């Protein structure tokens, strides 16, 4: 039997476990050109909050009763597609379920011989590619510049800061709590990390960025973005990657320091990683090289079992994760 999690109701404000329902269903049967995948890992990502909101977004949301959306990493168990055979490791747009069957063209074959399969949902997957293209093409960091990244210990932020270091910049993180900040500096090698929960964010960030901020990779928005705006240098660049502090808010915080964009002639650009789809191989190769050579460190937060996926998502949205949030399915 298959087991899956469907959307039971749309959340209002914070997501609760009662917004989801766990169901059993018969195993899907692959048709011609299709593949049956047994999922081993499920990725939990902040974008999922947007998929269960009724607001217009860049892709269609999940309907009530539908399987919750999400990417998985797993193993082919049956194939009616010439490019796949049982045992192949793949990532798939399965959603929150133990088995998935669909067109082979929707799968990505991965080589998990040198790294854990789960990495293809994190530093070697969508979050890693987001960090790579948002940095390279929008932040355009030059050696010696200061790069600030929020949610710095997370899946995207941890890669952003390590890329900044690899590309010769001063990397400054912003994260919630001492443990996360210590990890970012001592384990990941950032130059500094400011704990936004400790108060005095502006003064502490100013001290960590004595030459101001040339590039900001924004994952959080709200007060954090407003504070960074006050420290931006002339012709600085800001990648608007995520606004997680607003995802559960009934009213958006809004940006108060817009004036900094004008007086500093800042370039501020929103990004959705799909727009770089044709260049994914470039990021995949660069990130794999950094991971296998030990230059890019990475941490995971794991919840056990598909029935705990709702709890995992709620924790992620509250910042309880420490590193890339995953669900182990088998
Ligand atoms: N545009 C794209 O294509 C794209 C792709 C991937 C991800 N993203 C965005 O990138 C951001 C990071 O995603 P991720 O997958 O790497 O998640 P993550 O950083 O691993 O986890 C989310 C983190 O956000 C922080 N956070 C949550 N609520 C917060 C709040 N109110 N104020 C400040 N920080 C808060 C928490 O860290 P602390 O404990 O440090 O607060 C939490 O651990 C998200 O905004 C996501 O939507 C965008």
Short mmCIF file of C-alpha atoms in Angstrom, two decimals, residues 2 6 14 26 55 68 73 92 97 125-126 146 153-154 180 196 222 240 273-274:
data_model
loop_
_atom_site.label_atom_id
_atom_site.label_comp_id
_atom_site.label_asym_id
_atom_site.label_seq_id
_atom_site.Cartn_x
_atom_site.Cartn_y
_atom_site.Cartn_z
CA UNK A 2 0.99 3.61 -0.55
CA UNK A 6 -3.22 15.30 1.65
CA UNK A 14 0.06 29.61 11.21
CA UNK A 26 -3.27 1.29 -3.45
CA UNK A 55 -3.11 33.83 -2.67
CA UNK A 68 0.70 17.82 -0.65
CA UNK A 73 14.70 11.37 -3.56
CA UNK A 92 10.98 13.16 -8.35
CA UNK A 97 3.91 10.07 -0.31
CA UNK A 125 19.48 20.26 -5.31
CA UNK A 126 17.03 23.14 -5.51
CA UNK A 146 30.94 42.21 2.05
CA UNK A 153 22.39 28.36 8.88
CA UNK A 154 19.64 27.07 6.60
CA UNK A 180 23.16 28.64 14.87
CA UNK A 196 18.80 38.73 15.37
CA UNK A 222 10.62 42.26 7.22
CA UNK A 240 15.17 38.81 -2.92
CA UNK A 273 15.15 29.39 -9.28
CA UNK A 274 13.15 27.74 -12.11
#
